[in-house]
Coordinates of C-alpha atoms in Angstrom, one line a residue:
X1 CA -23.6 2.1 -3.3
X2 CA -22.0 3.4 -0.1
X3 CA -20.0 6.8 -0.7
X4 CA -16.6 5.3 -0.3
X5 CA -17.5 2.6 -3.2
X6 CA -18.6 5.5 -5.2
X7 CA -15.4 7.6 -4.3
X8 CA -13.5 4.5 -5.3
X9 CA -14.8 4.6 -9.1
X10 CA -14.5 8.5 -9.2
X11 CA -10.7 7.5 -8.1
X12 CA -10.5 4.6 -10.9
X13 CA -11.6 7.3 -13.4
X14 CA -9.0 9.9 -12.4
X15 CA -6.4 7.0 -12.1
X16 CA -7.0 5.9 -15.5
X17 CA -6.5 9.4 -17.3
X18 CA -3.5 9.9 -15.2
X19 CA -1.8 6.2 -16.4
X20 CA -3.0 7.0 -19.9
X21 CA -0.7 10.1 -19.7
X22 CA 2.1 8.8 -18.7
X23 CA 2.0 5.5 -20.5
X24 CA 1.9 8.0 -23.4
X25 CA 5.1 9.3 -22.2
X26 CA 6.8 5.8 -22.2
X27 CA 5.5 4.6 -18.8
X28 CA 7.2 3.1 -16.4
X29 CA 7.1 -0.3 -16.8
X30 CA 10.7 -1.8 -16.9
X31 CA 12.5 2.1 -15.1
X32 CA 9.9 1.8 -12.2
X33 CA 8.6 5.2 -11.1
X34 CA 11.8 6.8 -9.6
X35 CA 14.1 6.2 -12.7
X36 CA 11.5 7.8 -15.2
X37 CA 11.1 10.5 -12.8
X38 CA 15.2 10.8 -12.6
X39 CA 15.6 10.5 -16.7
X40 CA 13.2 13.5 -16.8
X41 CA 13.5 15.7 -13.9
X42 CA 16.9 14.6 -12.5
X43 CA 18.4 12.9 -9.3
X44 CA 17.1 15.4 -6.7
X45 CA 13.4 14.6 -7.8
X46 CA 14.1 10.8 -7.8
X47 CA 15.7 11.0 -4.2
X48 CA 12.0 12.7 -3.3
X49 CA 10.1 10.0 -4.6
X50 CA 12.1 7.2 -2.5
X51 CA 11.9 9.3 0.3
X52 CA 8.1 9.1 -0.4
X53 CA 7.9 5.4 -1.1
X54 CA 10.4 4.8 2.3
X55 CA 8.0 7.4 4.1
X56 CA 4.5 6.0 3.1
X57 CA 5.6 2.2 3.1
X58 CA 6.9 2.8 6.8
X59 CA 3.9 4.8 7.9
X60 CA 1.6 1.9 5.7
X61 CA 2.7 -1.2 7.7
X62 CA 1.2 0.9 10.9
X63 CA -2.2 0.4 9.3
X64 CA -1.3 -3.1 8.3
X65 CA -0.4 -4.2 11.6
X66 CA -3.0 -2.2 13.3
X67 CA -5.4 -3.9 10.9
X68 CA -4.1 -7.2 11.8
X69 CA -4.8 -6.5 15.4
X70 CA -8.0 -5.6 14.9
X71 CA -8.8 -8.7 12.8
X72 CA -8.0 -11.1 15.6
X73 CA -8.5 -9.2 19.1
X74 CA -10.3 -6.0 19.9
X75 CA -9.7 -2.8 22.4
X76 CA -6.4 -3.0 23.6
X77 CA -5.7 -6.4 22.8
X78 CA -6.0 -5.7 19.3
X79 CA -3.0 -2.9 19.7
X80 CA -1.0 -5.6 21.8
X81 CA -1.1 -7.5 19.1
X82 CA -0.6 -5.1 16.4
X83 CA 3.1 -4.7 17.9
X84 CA 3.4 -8.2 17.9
X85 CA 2.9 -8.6 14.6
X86 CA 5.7 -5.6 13.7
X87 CA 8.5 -6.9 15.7
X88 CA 7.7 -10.5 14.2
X89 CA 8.0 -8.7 10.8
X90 CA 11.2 -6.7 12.2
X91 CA 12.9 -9.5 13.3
X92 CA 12.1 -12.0 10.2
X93 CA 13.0 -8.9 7.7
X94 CA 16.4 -8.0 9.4
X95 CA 17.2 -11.7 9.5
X96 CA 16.5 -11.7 5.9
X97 CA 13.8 -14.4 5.6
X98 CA 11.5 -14.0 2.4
X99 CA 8.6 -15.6 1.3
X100 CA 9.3 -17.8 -1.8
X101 CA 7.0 -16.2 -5.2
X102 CA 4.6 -19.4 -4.5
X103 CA 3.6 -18.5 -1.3
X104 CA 3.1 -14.8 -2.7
X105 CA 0.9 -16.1 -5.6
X106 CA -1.0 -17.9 -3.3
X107 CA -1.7 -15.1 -0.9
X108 CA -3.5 -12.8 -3.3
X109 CA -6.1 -15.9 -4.1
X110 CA -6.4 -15.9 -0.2
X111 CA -6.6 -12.3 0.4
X112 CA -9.7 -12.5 -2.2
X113 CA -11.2 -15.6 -0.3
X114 CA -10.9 -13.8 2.5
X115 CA -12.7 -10.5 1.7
X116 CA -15.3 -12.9 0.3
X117 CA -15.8 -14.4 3.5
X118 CA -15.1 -11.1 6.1
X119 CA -17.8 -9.1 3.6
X120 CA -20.5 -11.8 5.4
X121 CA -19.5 -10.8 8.7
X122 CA -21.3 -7.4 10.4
X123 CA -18.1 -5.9 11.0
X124 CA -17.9 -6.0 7.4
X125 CA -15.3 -3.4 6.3
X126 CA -16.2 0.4 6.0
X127 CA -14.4 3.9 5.5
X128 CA -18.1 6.2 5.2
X129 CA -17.1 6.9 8.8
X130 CA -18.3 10.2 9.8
X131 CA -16.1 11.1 12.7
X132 CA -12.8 10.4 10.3
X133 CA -13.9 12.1 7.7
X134 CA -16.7 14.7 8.0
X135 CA -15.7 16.2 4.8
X136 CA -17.6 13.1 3.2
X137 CA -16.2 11.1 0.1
X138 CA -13.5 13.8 -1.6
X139 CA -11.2 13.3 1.8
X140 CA -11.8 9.2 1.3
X141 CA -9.9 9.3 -2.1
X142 CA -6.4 10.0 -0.5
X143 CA -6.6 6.8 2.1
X144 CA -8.7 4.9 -0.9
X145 CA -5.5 5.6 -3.2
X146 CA -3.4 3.2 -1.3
X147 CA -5.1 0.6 -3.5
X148 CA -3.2 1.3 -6.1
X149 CA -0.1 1.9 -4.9
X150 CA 2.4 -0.5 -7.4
X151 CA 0.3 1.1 -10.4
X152 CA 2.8 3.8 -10.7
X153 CA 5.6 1.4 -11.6
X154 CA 4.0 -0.6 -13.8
X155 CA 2.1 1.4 -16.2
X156 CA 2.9 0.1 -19.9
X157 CA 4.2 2.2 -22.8
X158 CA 1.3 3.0 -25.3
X159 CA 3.8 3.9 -27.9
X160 CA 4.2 0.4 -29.5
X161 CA 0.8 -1.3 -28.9
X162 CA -1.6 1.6 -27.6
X163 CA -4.3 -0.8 -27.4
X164 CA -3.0 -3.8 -25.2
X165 CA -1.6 -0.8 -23.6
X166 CA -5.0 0.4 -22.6
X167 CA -6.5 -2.6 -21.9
X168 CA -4.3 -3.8 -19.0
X169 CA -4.0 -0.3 -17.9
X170 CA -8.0 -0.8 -17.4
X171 CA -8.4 -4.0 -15.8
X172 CA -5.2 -3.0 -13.6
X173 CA -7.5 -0.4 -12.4
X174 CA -10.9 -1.8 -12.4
X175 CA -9.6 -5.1 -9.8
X176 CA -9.5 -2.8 -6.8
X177 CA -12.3 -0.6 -8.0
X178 CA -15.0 -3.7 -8.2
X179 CA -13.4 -5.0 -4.8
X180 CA -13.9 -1.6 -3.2
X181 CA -17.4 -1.5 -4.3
X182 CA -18.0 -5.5 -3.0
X183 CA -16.3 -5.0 0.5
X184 CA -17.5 -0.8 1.4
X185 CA -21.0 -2.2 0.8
X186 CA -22.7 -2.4 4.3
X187 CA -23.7 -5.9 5.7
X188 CA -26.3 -7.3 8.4
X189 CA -25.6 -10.3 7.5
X190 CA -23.9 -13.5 10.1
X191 CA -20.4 -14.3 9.3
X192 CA -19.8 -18.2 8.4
X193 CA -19.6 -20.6 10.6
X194 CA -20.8 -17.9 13.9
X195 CA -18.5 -16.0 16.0
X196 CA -16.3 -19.4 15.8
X197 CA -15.9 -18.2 11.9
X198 CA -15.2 -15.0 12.5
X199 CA -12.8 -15.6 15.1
X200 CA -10.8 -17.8 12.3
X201 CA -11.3 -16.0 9.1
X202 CA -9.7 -12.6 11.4
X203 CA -6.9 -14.8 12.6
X204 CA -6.4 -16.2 8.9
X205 CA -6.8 -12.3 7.9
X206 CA -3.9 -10.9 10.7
X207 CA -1.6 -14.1 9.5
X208 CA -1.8 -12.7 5.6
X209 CA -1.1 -9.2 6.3
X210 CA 0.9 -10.4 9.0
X211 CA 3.6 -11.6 5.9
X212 CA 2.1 -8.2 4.0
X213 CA 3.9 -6.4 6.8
X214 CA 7.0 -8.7 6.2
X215 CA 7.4 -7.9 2.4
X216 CA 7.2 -4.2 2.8
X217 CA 9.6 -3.8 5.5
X218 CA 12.0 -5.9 3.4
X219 CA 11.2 -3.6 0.4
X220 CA 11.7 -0.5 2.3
X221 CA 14.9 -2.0 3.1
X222 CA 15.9 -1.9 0.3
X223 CA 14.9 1.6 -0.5
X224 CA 17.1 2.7 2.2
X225 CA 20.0 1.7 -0.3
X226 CA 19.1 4.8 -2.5
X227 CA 18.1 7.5 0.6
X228 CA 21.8 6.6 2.6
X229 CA 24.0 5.4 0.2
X230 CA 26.5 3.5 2.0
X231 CA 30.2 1.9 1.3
X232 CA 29.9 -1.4 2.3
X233 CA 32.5 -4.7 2.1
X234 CA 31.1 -8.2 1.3
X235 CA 30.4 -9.2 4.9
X236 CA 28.2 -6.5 5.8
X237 CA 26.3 -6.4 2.0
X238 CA 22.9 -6.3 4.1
X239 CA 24.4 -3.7 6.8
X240 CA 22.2 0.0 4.7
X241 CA 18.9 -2.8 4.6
X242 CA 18.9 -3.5 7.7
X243 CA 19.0 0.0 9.5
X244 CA 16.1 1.0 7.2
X245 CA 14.0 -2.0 8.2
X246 CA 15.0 -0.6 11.8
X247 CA 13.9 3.1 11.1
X248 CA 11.0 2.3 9.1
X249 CA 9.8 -0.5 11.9
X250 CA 10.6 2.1 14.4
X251 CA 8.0 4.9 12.5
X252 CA 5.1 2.3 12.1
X253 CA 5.7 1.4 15.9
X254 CA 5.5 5.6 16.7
X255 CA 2.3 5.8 14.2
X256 CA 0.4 2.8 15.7
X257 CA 0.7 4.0 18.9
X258 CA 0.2 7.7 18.4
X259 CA -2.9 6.0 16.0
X260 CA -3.9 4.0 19.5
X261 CA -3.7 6.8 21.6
X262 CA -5.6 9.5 19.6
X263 CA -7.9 6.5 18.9
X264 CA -7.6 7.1 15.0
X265 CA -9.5 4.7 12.8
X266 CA -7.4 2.6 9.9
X267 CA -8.9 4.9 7.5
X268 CA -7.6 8.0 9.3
X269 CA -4.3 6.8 9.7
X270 CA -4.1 5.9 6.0
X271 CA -4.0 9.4 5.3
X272 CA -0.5 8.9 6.0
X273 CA 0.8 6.5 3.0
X274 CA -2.3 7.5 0.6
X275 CA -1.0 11.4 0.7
X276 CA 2.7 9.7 -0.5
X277 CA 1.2 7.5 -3.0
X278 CA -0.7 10.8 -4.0
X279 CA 2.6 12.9 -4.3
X280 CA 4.5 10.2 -6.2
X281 CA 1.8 10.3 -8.7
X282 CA 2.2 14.1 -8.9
X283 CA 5.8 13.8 -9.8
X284 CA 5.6 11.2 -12.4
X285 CA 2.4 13.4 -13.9
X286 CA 4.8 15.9 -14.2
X287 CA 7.8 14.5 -15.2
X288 CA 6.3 12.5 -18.0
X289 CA 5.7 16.1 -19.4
X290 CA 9.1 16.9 -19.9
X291 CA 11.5 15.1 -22.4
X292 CA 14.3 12.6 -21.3
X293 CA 17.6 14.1 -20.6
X294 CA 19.4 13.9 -23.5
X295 CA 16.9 13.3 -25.7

């Protein structure tokens, strides 16, 4: 097993202890992280942890997009097309477009087809990348955590039904963990189909996170909402949305070419959102230590 595979279970193990804390606490399925950090540690900490998400998200769709380029083009064509893919987002986010829940349903089941197929190729996917990380695996947990970001929302209250609790705690946990294990492993082998396949299973792979990048900026959007609270009448409703998709787009655009120029790898750059996903989980850890206000 390659190092970051086995950094990715020693992650899963950590993860799990931390969930099975604060699902003891209540969790936060149903408040979401930032309101069970607010009913126990107040407003100020809630207005860190969106700063966090809106900080981590923006810096996140850098790596995205920058993945995206990379998937379909290489050298600077690959950062050419990164951009293009952000201000696609930009633009389709600001103008409000979303992708309906079927088209989301059906791009996990290709995002999983797709690792299938890219885990053939020999650029098969790998962090155990000496000159990012010379540390070794401890440094690969905190770009590895980005896996899981969305877990800290969701965690279910072990109070009522402690064991159904548990168990989809677990297998929340142990989907990315077996995937990281599948897709870290090296591969010799040839992709399907030639370089013709690998040509279309990249530009399949930049379309998907392509309308990854799209979701995110509309969700950091809305996150804006609760960093710059904002009067607004009913014909400008989208007005505090759509400056955040225009600073966050703005910060991915400044990170993936700062990334480009310093010539970071993905993993490097995923410092970034995985030391915010970190934090976040830091907060809630220690919220869900404290009582409810009120309580």
């Amino acid at each position: 097993m390659s190092k970051s595979g086995s950094a990715s279970l020693v992650l899963a193990g950590a993860l799990l202890a931390w969930a099975l804390w604060v699902g003891a606490a209540g969790g936060t399925r149903g408040l979401g992280a930032s309101e069970f950090v607010r009913e126990r540690a107040g407003p100020g900490v809630a207005y860190v942890v969106h700063g966090l998400y809106f900080g981590g998200f923006a810096i996140g769709q850098a790596v995205v997009v920058g993945a995206a380029g990379e998937f379909a083009g290489s050298g600077p064509t690959a950062y050419v097309l990164g951009v293009a893919v952000l201000l696609l987002a930009a633009v389709l986010a600001w103008a409000g477009v979303t992708p309906s829940p079927a088209v989301r349903s059906a791009r996990t089941v290709v995002v999983l087809a797709l690792a299938a197929l890219w885990w053939l190729s020999p650029r098969s996917l790998s962090l155990d990348t000496g000159d990012s990380f010379p540390g070794g695996a401890p440094l690969l947990v905190v770009p590895l955590l980005f896996a899981w970001v969305g877990l800290e929302s969701t965690v279910p209250s072990l109070r009522s039904s402690p064991a159904a609790g548990t168990l989809s705690i677990v297998l929340g946990l142990a989907a990315p963990a077996l995937l990281y294990v599948v897709l870290l492993a090296p591969r010799d082998a040839a992709p399907p189909g030639g370089q013709a396949g690998e040509t279309v299973i990249g530009w399949f792979a930049a379309l998907v996170l392509a309308s990854y990048c799209l979701t995110n900026l509309l969700a950091v959007g809305a996150r804006w909402r609760h960093l710059c609270p904002e009067a607004t009448g009913a014909g400008a409703a989208r007005g505090p949305e759509r400056r955040g998709i225009a600073v966050a787009a703005v910060i991915a655009l400044a990170a993936l070419s700062l990334a480009a120029a310093l010539d970071w790898s993905v993993a490097l750059l995923l410092l970034g959102p995985g030391t915010a996903t970190a934090s976040i989980y830091a907060l809630l850890a220690l919220s869900a230590a404290r009582r409810p206000r009120g309580a």
